[in-house]
Amino acid sequence: MNRLLYENSVSYQGHLIIPFVFGMADGQAIYSYTLLSELGYKGQFHKFQNPAGIYSNSIESIVEVAKEHLENNSDVKSKIDYFKSRYTYQDNLIIVYKLADKYFYDHYKPDSLNNVAAPKIFATESECIHWIKQGLDRSKASSSFEI
């Protein structure tokens, strides 16, 4: 799988639709998608890749395919947008959420849907984002100095 295109992700009915380049045909990108469920592992389509089995030559149309599939098959019909506060930084996906006046986050690397977030609690969303950015910046700086 190529890099997940988090910057083109769409939150829809309790899921995050994340497109990616599946392959190339005649110099054209062929797109697929993968899903995250706000229910996590309890969700039927959590970390599921392209349950509709349809591919497209555009990001917009693959997102529409995913939406249609979720409308007809999803086990989640949420009115709360769990994925509303999501950010892409250095091609990483950061999802910040609030629970009982505390902030938490999920962190996904560019090529994997394995949550690598540290178990840390924050007082504000901006404090959370700042801490994550510092960690990613340090990681990038230390890897650029390797010999």
Backbone as a printed PyTorch tensor [residue, N CA C, xyz], in Angstrom:
tensor([[[  0.8460,  -1.1810,   0.0000],
         [  0.0000,   0.0000,   0.0000],
         [  0.8860,   1.2370,   0.0000]],

        [[  0.5500,   2.1760,  -0.8530],
         [  1.2270,   3.4660,  -0.8410],
         [  0.7750,   4.2610,   0.3770]],

        [[  1.3260,   5.4280,   0.5230],
         [  0.9720,   6.2930,   1.6370],
         [ -0.5340,   6.5390,   1.6620]],

        [[ -1.0810,   6.5060,   2.8580],
         [ -2.4920,   6.8420,   3.0430],
         [ -2.6630,   8.3420,   2.8580]],

        [[ -3.6460,   8.7420,   2.0900],
         [ -3.8450,  10.1490,   1.7620],
         [ -4.7690,  10.7990,   2.7920]],

        [[ -4.2460,  10.9310,   4.0150],
         [ -5.0390,  11.4770,   5.1190],
         [ -5.5820,  12.8670,   4.8080]],

        [[ -4.8290,  13.6450,   4.0440],
         [ -5.2680,  15.0000,   3.7240],
         [ -6.5290,  15.0060,   2.8540]],

        [[ -6.8680,  13.8670,   2.2610],
         [ -8.0860,  13.7310,   1.4630],
         [ -9.1440,  12.8780,   2.1680]],

        [[ -8.9450,  12.6320,   3.4520],
         [ -9.8940,  11.7980,   4.1940],
         [-11.2090,  12.5390,   4.3960]],

        [[-12.2720,  11.7570,   4.5490],
         [-13.6140,  12.3040,   4.7230],
         [-14.2860,  11.5570,   5.8740]],

        [[-14.8320,  12.3170,   6.8050],
         [-15.5960,  11.7340,   7.8980],
         [-17.0330,  11.5380,   7.4250]],

        [[-17.5470,  10.3030,   7.6340],
         [-18.8900,  10.0150,   7.1490],
         [-19.5370,   8.9320,   7.9950]],

        [[-20.6550,   9.2410,   8.5960],
         [-21.4720,   8.2990,   9.3620],
         [-20.6570,   7.4370,  10.3230]],

        [[-19.8260,   8.0790,  11.1450],
         [-19.0690,   7.3520,  12.1480],
         [-17.8350,   6.6400,  11.6380]],

        [[-17.4400,   6.9480,  10.4150],
         [-16.2470,   6.3510,   9.8130],
         [-15.3570,   7.4450,   9.2290]],

        [[-14.1080,   7.1250,   9.0920],
         [-13.1860,   7.9920,   8.3580],
         [-12.7800,   7.2300,   7.1040]],

        [[-13.1080,   7.8110,   5.9620],
         [-12.7660,   7.2340,   4.6570],
         [-11.3970,   7.7880,   4.2720]],

        [[-10.4360,   6.9010,   4.0640],
         [ -9.0660,   7.3270,   3.7740],
         [ -8.6420,   6.7490,   2.4270]],

        [[ -8.5650,   7.5970,   1.4050],
         [ -8.1370,   7.1040,   0.0900],
         [ -6.6260,   6.8540,   0.0410]],

        [[ -6.2260,   6.0150,  -0.8880],
         [ -4.8050,   5.7890,  -1.1620],
         [ -4.6620,   5.3030,  -2.6050]],

        [[ -3.4470,   5.4350,  -3.1380],
         [ -3.1780,   4.9540,  -4.4920],
         [ -2.9650,   3.4490,  -4.4090]],

        [[ -3.8520,   2.7100,  -5.0390],
         [ -3.7990,   1.2520,  -5.0460],
         [ -2.7600,   0.7540,  -6.0420]],

        [[ -2.6710,   1.4430,  -7.1700],
         [ -1.7410,   1.0590,  -8.2240],
         [ -1.8030,   2.0430,  -9.3690]],

        [[ -1.0830,   1.7110, -10.4120],
         [ -1.0450,   2.5600, -11.6000],
         [ -1.4400,   1.7250, -12.8140]],

        [[ -2.1680,   2.3490, -13.7490],
         [ -2.5290,   1.7130, -15.0110],
         [ -2.4220,   2.7600, -16.1070]],

        [[ -1.5890,   2.5090, -17.0850],
         [ -1.3600,   3.4480, -18.1850],
         [ -0.9950,   4.8420, -17.6790]],

        [[ -0.1980,   4.8940, -16.6090],
         [  0.2440,   6.1690, -16.0450],
         [ -0.7880,   6.8840, -15.1930]],

        [[ -1.9490,   6.2690, -15.0120],
         [ -3.0190,   6.8550, -14.2070],
         [ -3.0670,   6.1750, -12.8450]],

        [[ -3.2900,   6.9560, -11.8020],
         [ -3.4540,   6.3910, -10.4660],
         [ -4.8110,   5.7090, -10.3600]],

        [[ -4.8140,   4.5480,  -9.7240],
         [ -6.0410,   3.8310,  -9.4090],
         [ -6.1850,   3.9080,  -7.8850]],

        [[ -7.3150,   4.4570,  -7.4350],
         [ -7.5200,   4.7040,  -6.0130],
         [ -8.3840,   3.6310,  -5.3650]],

        [[ -8.0610,   3.3720,  -4.1330],
         [ -8.8530,   2.5310,  -3.2610],
         [ -9.0410,   3.3080,  -1.9650]],

        [[ -9.5870,   2.6710,  -0.9570],
         [ -9.7730,   3.3550,   0.3220],
         [ -9.7320,   2.3480,   1.4590]],

        [[ -9.5170,   2.8640,   2.6240],
         [ -9.6060,   2.0780,   3.8400],
         [-10.4260,   2.8860,   4.8390]],

        [[-10.9050,   2.2320,   5.8750],
         [-11.8140,   2.8780,   6.8150],
         [-11.3250,   2.7620,   8.2570]],

        [[-11.6390,   3.7670,   9.0280],
         [-11.5610,   3.6850,  10.4830],
         [-12.9800,   3.8540,  10.9960]],

        [[-13.3270,   3.1600,  12.0650],
         [-14.6420,   3.2820,  12.6730],
         [-14.5080,   3.9940,  14.0070]],

        [[-15.4510,   4.8620,  14.3220],
         [-15.4100,   5.5260,  15.6210],
         [-15.5980,   4.5160,  16.7490]],

        [[-16.1090,   3.3330,  16.4440],
         [-16.2570,   2.2770,  17.4390],
         [-14.9580,   1.5010,  17.6560]],

        [[-13.9220,   1.8360,  16.8980],
         [-12.6660,   1.1030,  17.0040],
         [-12.8660,  -0.3330,  16.5660]],

        [[-12.2250,  -1.2510,  17.2830],
         [-12.2730,  -2.6600,  16.9050],
         [-13.6640,  -3.2720,  16.9850]],

        [[-14.5820,  -2.5980,  17.6490],
         [-15.9550,  -3.0950,  17.7260],
         [-16.7170,  -2.7900,  16.4400]],

        [[-16.1790,  -1.9070,  15.6080],
         [-16.8310,  -1.5370,  14.3570],
         [-16.6010,  -2.5780,  13.2740]],

        [[-17.6340,  -2.8790,  12.5490],
         [-17.5960,  -3.8810,  11.4790],
         [-16.5300,  -3.5790,  10.4270]],

        [[-16.3240,  -2.2990,  10.1100],
         [-15.4060,  -1.9460,   9.0300],
         [-14.1330,  -1.2500,   9.5170]],

        [[-13.8230,  -1.3500,  10.8010],
         [-12.6190,  -0.7030,  11.3370],
         [-11.3720,  -1.3210,  10.6930]],

        [[-10.5490,  -0.4700,  10.1140],
         [ -9.3080,  -0.8720,   9.4280],
         [ -9.5860,  -1.8060,   8.2480]],

        [[-10.7650,  -1.7110,   7.6940],
         [-11.1500,  -2.5680,   6.5740],
         [-10.7960,  -1.8610,   5.2770]],

        [[-10.1580,  -2.5760,   4.3950],
         [ -9.7570,  -1.9950,   3.1200],
         [-10.7670,  -2.3300,   2.0390]],

        [[-11.3610,  -1.2820,   1.4690],
         [-12.2400,  -1.3630,   0.3070],
         [-13.2930,  -2.4690,   0.3850]],

        [[-14.1800,  -2.4110,   1.3720],
         [-15.2080,  -3.4520,   1.4570],
         [-16.1540,  -3.4810,   0.2550]],

        [[-16.2660,  -2.3820,  -0.4850],
         [-17.1250,  -2.3620,  -1.6710],
         [-16.4840,  -3.1180,  -2.8380]],

        [[-15.1510,  -3.2540,  -2.8200],
         [-14.4610,  -3.9650,  -3.8970],
         [-14.4330,  -3.2040,  -5.2110]],

        [[-14.6130,  -1.8890,  -5.1650],
         [-14.6260,  -1.0540,  -6.3680],
         [-13.4550,  -0.0770,  -6.2960]],

        [[-12.8310,   0.1810,  -7.4130],
         [-11.6930,   1.0960,  -7.4990],
         [-12.0500,   2.2300,  -8.4460]],

        [[-11.2520,   3.2970,  -8.4060],
         [-11.5790,   4.4530,  -9.2390],
         [-10.3110,   5.1740,  -9.6790]],

        [[-10.4580,   6.0060, -10.6920],
         [ -9.3210,   6.8110, -11.1520],
         [ -9.3540,   8.2220, -10.5630]],

        [[-10.2500,   8.4650,  -9.5830],
         [-10.2530,   9.7680,  -8.9110],
         [-10.5570,   9.6080,  -7.4250]],

        [[ -9.9870,  10.4880,  -6.6490],
         [-10.2140,  10.4570,  -5.2030],
         [-11.6820,  10.7320,  -4.9030]],

        [[-12.2660,  11.7130,  -5.5810],
         [-13.6550,  12.0780,  -5.3250],
         [-14.6010,  10.9100,  -5.5510]],

        [[-14.4040,  10.1780,  -6.6190],
         [-15.3300,   9.0810,  -6.8990],
         [-15.1010,   7.8890,  -5.9800]],

        [[-13.8660,   7.6440,  -5.5250],
         [-13.6630,   6.5360,  -4.5890],
         [-14.2910,   6.8700,  -3.2360]],

        [[-14.2810,   8.1440,  -2.8700],
         [-14.9520,   8.5660,  -1.6350],
         [-16.4610,   8.3580,  -1.7740]],

        [[-17.0200,   8.6670,  -2.9330],
         [-18.4530,   8.4430,  -3.1620],
         [-18.7960,   6.9580,  -3.1040]],

        [[-17.9340,   6.1090,  -3.6420],
         [-18.1330,   4.6590,  -3.5630],
         [-18.1860,   4.2310,  -2.0970]],

        [[-17.2450,   4.7380,  -1.3060],
         [-17.1950,   4.3870,   0.1170],
         [-18.4480,   4.8710,   0.8500]],

        [[-18.8660,   6.0910,   0.5700],
         [-20.0740,   6.6250,   1.2140],
         [-21.2930,   5.7540,   0.9050]],

        [[-21.4630,   5.4100,  -0.3570],
         [-22.6040,   4.5840,  -0.7540],
         [-22.5660,   3.2320,  -0.0520]],

        [[-21.3810,   2.6440,   0.0050],
         [-21.2480,   1.3480,   0.6800],
         [-21.6040,   1.4690,   2.1650]],

        [[-21.1340,   2.5370,   2.8090],
         [-21.4470,   2.7360,   4.2300],
         [-22.9410,   2.9800,   4.4470]],

        [[-23.5620,   3.7380,   3.5570],
         [-25.0100,   3.9830,   3.6780],
         [-25.7950,   2.6760,   3.6720]],

        [[-25.3500,   1.7340,   2.8570],
         [-26.0800,   0.4840,   2.7010],
         [-25.6620,  -0.6190,   3.6670]],

        [[-24.4670,  -0.5060,   4.2670],
         [-23.9390,  -1.6340,   5.0280],
         [-23.3730,  -1.3180,   6.4070]],

        [[-23.3240,  -0.0880,   6.8000],
         [-22.6380,   0.2850,   8.0360],
         [-23.3810,  -0.1350,   9.2950]],

        [[-22.6070,  -0.5010,  10.3010],
         [-23.1590,  -0.8020,  11.6170],
         [-23.1440,   0.4330,  12.5170]],

        [[-22.6870,   1.5720,  11.9880],
         [-22.6120,   2.8170,  12.7560],
         [-23.3910,   3.8910,  12.0110]],

        [[-24.2710,   4.5570,  12.7030],
         [-24.9830,   5.7060,  12.1310],
         [-24.8660,   6.8410,  13.1340]],

        [[-23.7070,   7.4030,  13.2320],
         [-23.4150,   8.3900,  14.2690],
         [-23.7710,   9.7950,  13.8250]],

        [[-24.2510,  10.5680,  14.7600],
         [-24.4930,  11.9860,  14.5150],
         [-23.3660,  12.8300,  15.1140]],

        [[-22.5390,  12.2010,  15.9290],
         [-21.3750,  12.8750,  16.5090],
         [-20.1990,  12.6120,  15.5820]],

        [[-19.4530,  13.6290,  15.2770],
         [-18.3100,  13.4570,  14.3720],
         [-17.0330,  13.2380,  15.1750]],

        [[-16.7460,  11.9960,  15.4760],
         [-15.5450,  11.6150,  16.2180],
         [-14.2770,  12.0790,  15.5040]],

        [[-14.3240,  12.1340,  14.1870],
         [-13.1440,  12.4660,  13.3830],
         [-13.0710,  13.9460,  13.0190]],

        [[-13.9120,  14.7640,  13.6410],
         [-13.9720,  16.1950,  13.3230],
         [-12.6270,  16.8980,  13.5460]],

        [[-11.9940,  16.6520,  14.6630],
         [-10.7080,  17.3030,  14.9790],
         [ -9.5700,  16.3940,  14.5540]],

        [[ -9.3360,  16.3720,  13.2520],
         [ -8.2390,  15.5560,  12.7200],
         [ -7.2870,  16.4570,  11.9590]],

        [[ -6.0300,  16.1040,  12.0240],
         [ -4.9830,  16.9220,  11.4390],
         [ -3.9860,  16.0180,  10.7270]],

        [[ -3.3980,  16.5420,   9.6790],
         [ -2.3060,  15.8560,   9.0020],
         [ -1.0540,  16.6790,   9.2370]],

        [[ -0.0270,  16.0280,   9.7690],
         [  1.2440,  16.6980,  10.0150],
         [  2.3520,  15.7400,   9.6340]],

        [[  3.2220,  16.1810,   8.7390],
         [  4.2940,  15.3380,   8.2000],
         [  3.7280,  13.9980,   7.7090]],

        [[  2.6070,  14.0590,   7.0240],
         [  1.9000,  12.9110,   6.4500],
         [  1.3420,  11.9490,   7.5000]],

        [[  1.3520,  12.3230,   8.7700],
         [  0.7700,  11.5310,   9.8500],
         [ -0.6510,  12.0330,  10.1110]],

        [[ -1.5240,  11.1350,  10.5340],
         [ -2.8840,  11.5060,  10.9010],
         [ -2.9820,  11.5900,  12.4200]],

        [[ -3.4870,  12.7080,  12.8970],
         [ -3.7030,  12.9280,  14.3220],
         [ -5.1890,  13.2140,  14.5170]],

        [[ -5.8330,  12.4340,  15.3730],
         [ -7.2390,  12.6400,  15.7030],
         [ -7.2990,  13.0070,  17.1830]],

        [[ -7.8250,  14.1790,  17.4720],
         [ -7.9380,  14.6470,  18.8560],
         [ -9.3990,  14.5700,  19.2720]],

        [[ -9.6330,  14.0600,  20.4620],
         [-11.0040,  13.9720,  20.9560],
         [-11.0570,  14.3200,  22.4370]],

        [[-12.2390,  14.7490,  22.8510],
         [-12.4530,  15.1990,  24.2240],
         [-13.3610,  14.2080,  24.9470]],

        [[-12.9570,  13.8850,  26.1690],
         [-13.7490,  12.9960,  27.0000],
         [-13.6280,  13.4780,  28.4420]],

        [[-14.7520,  13.8390,  29.0390],
         [-14.7870,  14.3140,  30.4320],
         [-13.8010,  15.4570,  30.6770]],

        [[-13.8430,  16.4650,  29.8260],
         [-13.0070,  17.6680,  29.9520],
         [-11.5060,  17.4080,  29.8460]],

        [[-11.1240,  16.2790,  29.2970],
         [ -9.7160,  15.9610,  29.0350],
         [ -9.5860,  15.6140,  27.5580]],

        [[ -8.4030,  15.8560,  27.0090],
         [ -8.1540,  15.5890,  25.5910],
         [ -7.1980,  14.4150,  25.4230]],

        [[ -7.5100,  13.6050,  24.4420],
         [ -6.7150,  12.4380,  24.0890],
         [ -6.4790,  12.4870,  22.5820]],

        [[ -5.6450,  11.6000,  22.0920],
         [ -5.4180,  11.5890,  20.6570],
         [ -5.1190,  10.1890,  20.1560]],

        [[ -5.3350,  10.0030,  18.8660],
         [ -4.9040,   8.8250,  18.1280],
         [ -3.9050,   9.3150,  17.0960]],

        [[ -2.8980,   8.5090,  16.8180],
         [ -1.8350,   8.8940,  15.8850],
         [ -1.5710,   7.7200,  14.9450]],

        [[ -1.7000,   7.9920,  13.6570],
         [ -1.4700,   6.9810,  12.6300],
         [ -0.3620,   7.4610,  11.7030]],

        [[  0.6140,   6.6020,  11.4600],
         [  1.7190,   6.9250,  10.5600],
         [  1.2320,   6.9130,   9.1120]],

        [[  2.0440,   7.4590,   8.1950],
         [  1.6070,   7.6060,   6.8010],
         [  1.2470,   6.3130,   6.0700]],

        [[  1.8050,   5.1900,   6.5100],
         [  1.6050,   3.9550,   5.7550],
         [  0.9560,   2.8390,   6.5640]],

        [[  0.3400,   3.1920,   7.6980],
         [ -0.2110,   2.1510,   8.5520],
         [ -1.3860,   2.6770,   9.3810]],

        [[ -2.3570,   1.8280,   9.6030],
         [ -3.4770,   2.1950,  10.4630],
         [ -3.3280,   1.5750,  11.8540]],

        [[ -2.0930,   1.4830,  12.3150],
         [ -1.8310,   1.0700,  13.6870],
         [ -1.6680,   2.3290,  14.5200]],

        [[ -2.4910,   2.4730,  15.5360],
         [ -2.4590,   3.6470,  16.4030],
         [ -1.1890,   3.6070,  17.2500]],

        [[ -0.3330,   4.6260,  17.1080],
         [  0.9300,   4.6780,  17.8400],
         [  0.9240,   5.7760,  18.9020]],

        [[ -0.2560,   6.2260,  19.3000],
         [ -0.3710,   7.3100,  20.2780],
         [  0.1490,   6.8670,  21.6440]],

        [[  0.7930,   7.8000,  22.3240],
         [  1.2250,   7.5710,  23.6960],
         [  0.0230,   7.7330,  24.6260]],

        [[ -0.0270,   6.9810,  25.7090],
         [ -1.1460,   7.1350,  26.6500],
         [ -0.9600,   8.3960,  27.4950]],

        [[ -1.3990,   9.5110,  26.9650],
         [ -1.1870,  10.7950,  27.6100],
         [ -2.4890,  11.5880,  27.5980]],

        [[ -2.7140,  12.3470,  28.6600],
         [ -3.9120,  13.1650,  28.7970],
         [ -3.5060,  14.6320,  28.7560]],

        [[ -4.3240,  15.4450,  28.0890],
         [ -4.0340,  16.8730,  27.9340],
         [ -5.2040,  17.7010,  28.4380]],

        [[ -4.8960,  18.9220,  28.8520],
         [ -5.9310,  19.8370,  29.3500],
         [ -6.6560,  20.5460,  28.2100]],

        [[ -5.9470,  20.7800,  27.0750],
         [ -6.5480,  21.4770,  25.9420],
         [ -6.1590,  20.7840,  24.6390]],

        [[ -6.9380,  21.0500,  23.6200],
         [ -6.6300,  20.4940,  22.2910],
         [ -5.3180,  21.0650,  21.7620]],

        [[ -5.0950,  22.3540,  21.9600],
         [ -3.8620,  22.9700,  21.4480],
         [ -2.6260,  22.4190,  22.1540]],

        [[ -2.7280,  22.1250,  23.4360],
         [ -1.6100,  21.5100,  24.1660],
         [ -1.2900,  20.1320,  23.5760]],

        [[ -2.3160,  19.4050,  23.2570],
         [ -2.1540,  18.0820,  22.6510],
         [ -1.4520,  18.1860,  21.2940]],

        [[ -1.9530,  19.0580,  20.4380],
         [ -1.3700,  19.2390,  19.0990],
         [  0.0870,  19.6830,  19.2050]],

        [[  0.3720,  20.6110,  20.0760],
         [  1.7390,  21.1100,  20.2560],
         [  2.6770,  19.9680,  20.6770]],

        [[  2.2620,  19.1490,  21.6120],
         [  3.0810,  18.0350,  22.1040],
         [  3.3690,  17.0330,  20.9850]],

        [[  2.3570,  16.7200,  20.1850],
         [  2.5200,  15.7700,  19.0760],
         [  3.4860,  16.3380,  18.0330]],

        [[  3.3040,  17.5960,  17.6540],
         [  4.1880,  18.2250,  16.6690],
         [  5.6330,  18.2270,  17.1500]],

        [[  5.8450,  18.5340,  18.4230],
         [  7.2090,  18.5180,  18.9650],
         [  7.8270,  17.1290,  18.8260]],

        [[  7.0590,  16.1070,  19.1570],
         [  7.5610,  14.7370,  19.0480],
         [  7.8900,  14.3510,  17.6190]],

        [[  7.0250,  14.7060,  16.6780],
         [  7.2900,  14.3880,  15.2730],
         [  8.4750,  15.1870,  14.7430]],

        [[  8.5910,  16.4550,  15.1520],
         [  9.7340,  17.2740,  14.7300],
         [ 11.0400,  16.7090,  15.2750]],

        [[ 11.0470,  16.2900,  16.5470],
         [ 12.2610,  15.6870,  17.1410],
         [ 12.6270,  14.4120,  16.4160]],

        [[ 11.6290,  13.5980,  16.1240],
         [ 11.8610,  12.3340,  15.4310],
         [ 12.4440,  12.5680,  14.0470]],

        [[ 11.9170,  13.5390,  13.3430],
         [ 12.4050,  13.8700,  11.9990],
         [ 13.8260,  14.4140,  12.0690]],

        [[ 14.0970,  15.2910,  13.0400],
         [ 15.4360,  15.8850,  13.1840],
         [ 16.4650,  14.8180,  13.5280]],

        [[ 16.1330,  13.8950,  14.4290],
         [ 17.1040,  12.8750,  14.8180],
         [ 17.3680,  11.8910,  13.6870]],

        [[ 16.3670,  11.6100,  12.8680],
         [ 16.5820,  10.6840,  11.7480],
         [ 17.3860,  11.3420,  10.6300]],

        [[ 17.3380,  12.6610,  10.5320],
         [ 18.0980,  13.3340,   9.4770],
         [ 19.5830,  13.4690,   9.8350]],

        [[ 19.9220,  13.2430,  11.0930],
         [ 21.3140,  13.3340,  11.5200],
         [ 22.0050,  11.9680,  11.5930]],

        [[ 21.2990,  10.9030,  11.2400],
         [ 21.9010,   9.5840,  11.2680],
         [ 22.9480,   9.4510,  10.1690]],

        [[ 23.9810,   8.6960,  10.4680],
         [ 25.0660,   8.4840,   9.4840],
         [ 25.0140,   7.0750,   8.9700]]])
